[in-house]
PDB file of C-alpha atoms in Angstrom:
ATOM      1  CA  UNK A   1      89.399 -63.467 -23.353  1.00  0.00           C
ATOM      2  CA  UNK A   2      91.961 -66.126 -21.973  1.00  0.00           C
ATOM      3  CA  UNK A   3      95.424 -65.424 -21.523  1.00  0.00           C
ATOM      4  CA  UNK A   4      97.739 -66.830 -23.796  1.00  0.00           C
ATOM      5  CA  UNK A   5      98.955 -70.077 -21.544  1.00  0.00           C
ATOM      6  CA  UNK A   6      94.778 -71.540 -21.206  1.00  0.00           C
ATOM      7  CA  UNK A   7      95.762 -72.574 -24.943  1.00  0.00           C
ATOM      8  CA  UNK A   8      96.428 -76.505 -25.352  1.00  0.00           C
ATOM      9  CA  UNK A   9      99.064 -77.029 -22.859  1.00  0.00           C
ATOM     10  CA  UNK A  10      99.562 -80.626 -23.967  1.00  0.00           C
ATOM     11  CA  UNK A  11     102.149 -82.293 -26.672  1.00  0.00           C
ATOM     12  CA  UNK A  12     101.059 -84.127 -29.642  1.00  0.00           C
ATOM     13  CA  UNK A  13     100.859 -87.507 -27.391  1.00  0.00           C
ATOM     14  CA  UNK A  14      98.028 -86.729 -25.423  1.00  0.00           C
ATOM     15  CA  UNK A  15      95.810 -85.598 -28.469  1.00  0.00           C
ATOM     16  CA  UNK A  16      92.246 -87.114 -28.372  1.00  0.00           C
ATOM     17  CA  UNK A  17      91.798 -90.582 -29.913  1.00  0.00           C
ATOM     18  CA  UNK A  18      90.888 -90.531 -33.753  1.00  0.00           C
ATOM     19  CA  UNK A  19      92.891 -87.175 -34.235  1.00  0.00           C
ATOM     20  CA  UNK A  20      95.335 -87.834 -36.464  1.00  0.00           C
ATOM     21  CA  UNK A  21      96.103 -84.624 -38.141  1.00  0.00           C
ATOM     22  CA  UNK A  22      97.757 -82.038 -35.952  1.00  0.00           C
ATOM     23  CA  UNK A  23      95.038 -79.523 -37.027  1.00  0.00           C
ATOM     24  CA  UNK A  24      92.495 -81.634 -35.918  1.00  0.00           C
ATOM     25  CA  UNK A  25      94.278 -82.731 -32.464  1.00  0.00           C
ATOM     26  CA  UNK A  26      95.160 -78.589 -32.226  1.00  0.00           C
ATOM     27  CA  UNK A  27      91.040 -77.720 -32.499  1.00  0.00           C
ATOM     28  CA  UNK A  28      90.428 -80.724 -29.867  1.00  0.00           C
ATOM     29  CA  UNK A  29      92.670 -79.276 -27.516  1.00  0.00           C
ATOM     30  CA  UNK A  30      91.384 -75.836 -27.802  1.00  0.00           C
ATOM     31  CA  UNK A  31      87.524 -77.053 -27.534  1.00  0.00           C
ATOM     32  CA  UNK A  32      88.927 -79.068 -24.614  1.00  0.00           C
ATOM     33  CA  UNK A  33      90.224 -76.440 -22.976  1.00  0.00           C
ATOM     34  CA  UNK A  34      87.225 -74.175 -23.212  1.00  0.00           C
ATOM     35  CA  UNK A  35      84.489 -76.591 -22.465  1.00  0.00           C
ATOM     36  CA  UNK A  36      83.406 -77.350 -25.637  1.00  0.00           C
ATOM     37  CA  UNK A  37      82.826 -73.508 -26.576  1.00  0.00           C
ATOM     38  CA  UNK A  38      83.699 -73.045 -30.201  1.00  0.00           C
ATOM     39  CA  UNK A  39      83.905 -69.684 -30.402  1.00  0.00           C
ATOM     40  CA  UNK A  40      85.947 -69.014 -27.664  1.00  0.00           C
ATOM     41  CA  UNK A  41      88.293 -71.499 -28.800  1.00  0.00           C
ATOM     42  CA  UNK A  42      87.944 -69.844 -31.985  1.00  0.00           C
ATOM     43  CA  UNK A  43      89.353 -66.711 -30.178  1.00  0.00           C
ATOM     44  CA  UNK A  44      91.744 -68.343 -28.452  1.00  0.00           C
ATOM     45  CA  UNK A  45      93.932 -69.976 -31.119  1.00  0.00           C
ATOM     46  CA  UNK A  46      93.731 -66.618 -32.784  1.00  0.00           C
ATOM     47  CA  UNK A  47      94.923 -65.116 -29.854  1.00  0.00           C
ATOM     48  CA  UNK A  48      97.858 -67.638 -29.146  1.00  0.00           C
ATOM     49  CA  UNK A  49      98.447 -67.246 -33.376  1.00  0.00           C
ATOM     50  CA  UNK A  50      98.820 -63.337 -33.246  1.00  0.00           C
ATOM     51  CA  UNK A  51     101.355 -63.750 -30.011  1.00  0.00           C
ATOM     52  CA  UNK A  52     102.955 -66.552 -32.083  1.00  0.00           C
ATOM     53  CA  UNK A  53     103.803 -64.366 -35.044  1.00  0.00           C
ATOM     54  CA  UNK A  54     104.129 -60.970 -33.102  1.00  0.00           C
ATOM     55  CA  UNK A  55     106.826 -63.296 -31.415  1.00  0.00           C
ATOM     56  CA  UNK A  56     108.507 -64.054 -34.556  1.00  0.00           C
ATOM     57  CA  UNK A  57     108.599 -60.901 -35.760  1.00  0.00           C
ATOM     58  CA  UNK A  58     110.109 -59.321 -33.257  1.00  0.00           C
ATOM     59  CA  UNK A  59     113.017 -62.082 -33.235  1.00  0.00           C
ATOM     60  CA  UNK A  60     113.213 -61.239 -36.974  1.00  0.00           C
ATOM     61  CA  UNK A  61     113.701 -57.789 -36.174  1.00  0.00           C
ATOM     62  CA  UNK A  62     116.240 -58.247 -33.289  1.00  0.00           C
ATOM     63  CA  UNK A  63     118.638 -60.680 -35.891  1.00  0.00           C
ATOM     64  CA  UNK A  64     118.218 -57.968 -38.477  1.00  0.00           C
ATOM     65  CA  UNK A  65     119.774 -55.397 -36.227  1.00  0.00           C
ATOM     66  CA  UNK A  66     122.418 -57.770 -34.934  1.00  0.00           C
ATOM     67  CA  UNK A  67     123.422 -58.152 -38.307  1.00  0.00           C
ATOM     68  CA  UNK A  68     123.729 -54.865 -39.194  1.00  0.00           C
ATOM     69  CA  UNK A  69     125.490 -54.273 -35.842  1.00  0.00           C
ATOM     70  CA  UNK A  70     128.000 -56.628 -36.828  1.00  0.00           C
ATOM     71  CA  UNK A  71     128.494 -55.301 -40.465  1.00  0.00           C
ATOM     72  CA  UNK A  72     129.196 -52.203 -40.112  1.00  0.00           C
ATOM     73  CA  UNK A  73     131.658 -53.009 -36.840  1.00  0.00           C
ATOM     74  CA  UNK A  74     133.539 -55.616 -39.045  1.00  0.00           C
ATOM     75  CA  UNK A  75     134.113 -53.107 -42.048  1.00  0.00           C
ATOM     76  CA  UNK A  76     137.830 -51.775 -43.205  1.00  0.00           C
ATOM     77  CA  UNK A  77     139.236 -48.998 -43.482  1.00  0.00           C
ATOM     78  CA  UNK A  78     140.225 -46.831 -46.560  1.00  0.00           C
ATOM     79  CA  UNK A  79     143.645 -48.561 -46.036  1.00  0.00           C
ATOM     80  CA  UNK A  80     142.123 -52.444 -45.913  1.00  0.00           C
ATOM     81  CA  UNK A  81     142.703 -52.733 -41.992  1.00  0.00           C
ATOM     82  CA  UNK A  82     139.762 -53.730 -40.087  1.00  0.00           C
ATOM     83  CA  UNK A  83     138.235 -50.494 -37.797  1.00  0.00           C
TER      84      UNK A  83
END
């Protein structure tokens, strides 16, 4: 399988002519970059979609803890006064 930079390196602007949804300029790129192969470009944007939300996740997870870091290091005292 390719790694996960072989997907479509390109920006919207240098999507095939007659693409105008992004979908359809995404799948262009992908058969572009594989030769035409659909099922390895099948694979691929799978592949880049799993490390795209595995990504995302873990930045959820990181805030998350932040902000639990944060609450319990900004809470008060029995008296009122911060700790």
């Amino acid at each position: 399988m390719l790694a996960r930079h072989t997907g479509p390196a390109e920006g919207p602007s240098s999507a095939p002519a007659g693409t105008s949804c992004p979908v359809e300029a995404i799948a262009a790129s992908y058969l572009s970059q594989t030769s035409g192969d659909l099922a390895l470009a099948l694979r691929c944007a799978i592949t880049d979609a799993l490390a795209d939300l595995m990504e995302a996740e873990r930045r959820t997870r990181e805030r998350s803890r932040l902000i639990s870091r944060g609450f319990v290091r900004g809470r008060l005292d029995d008296n009122g006064d911060a700790l």
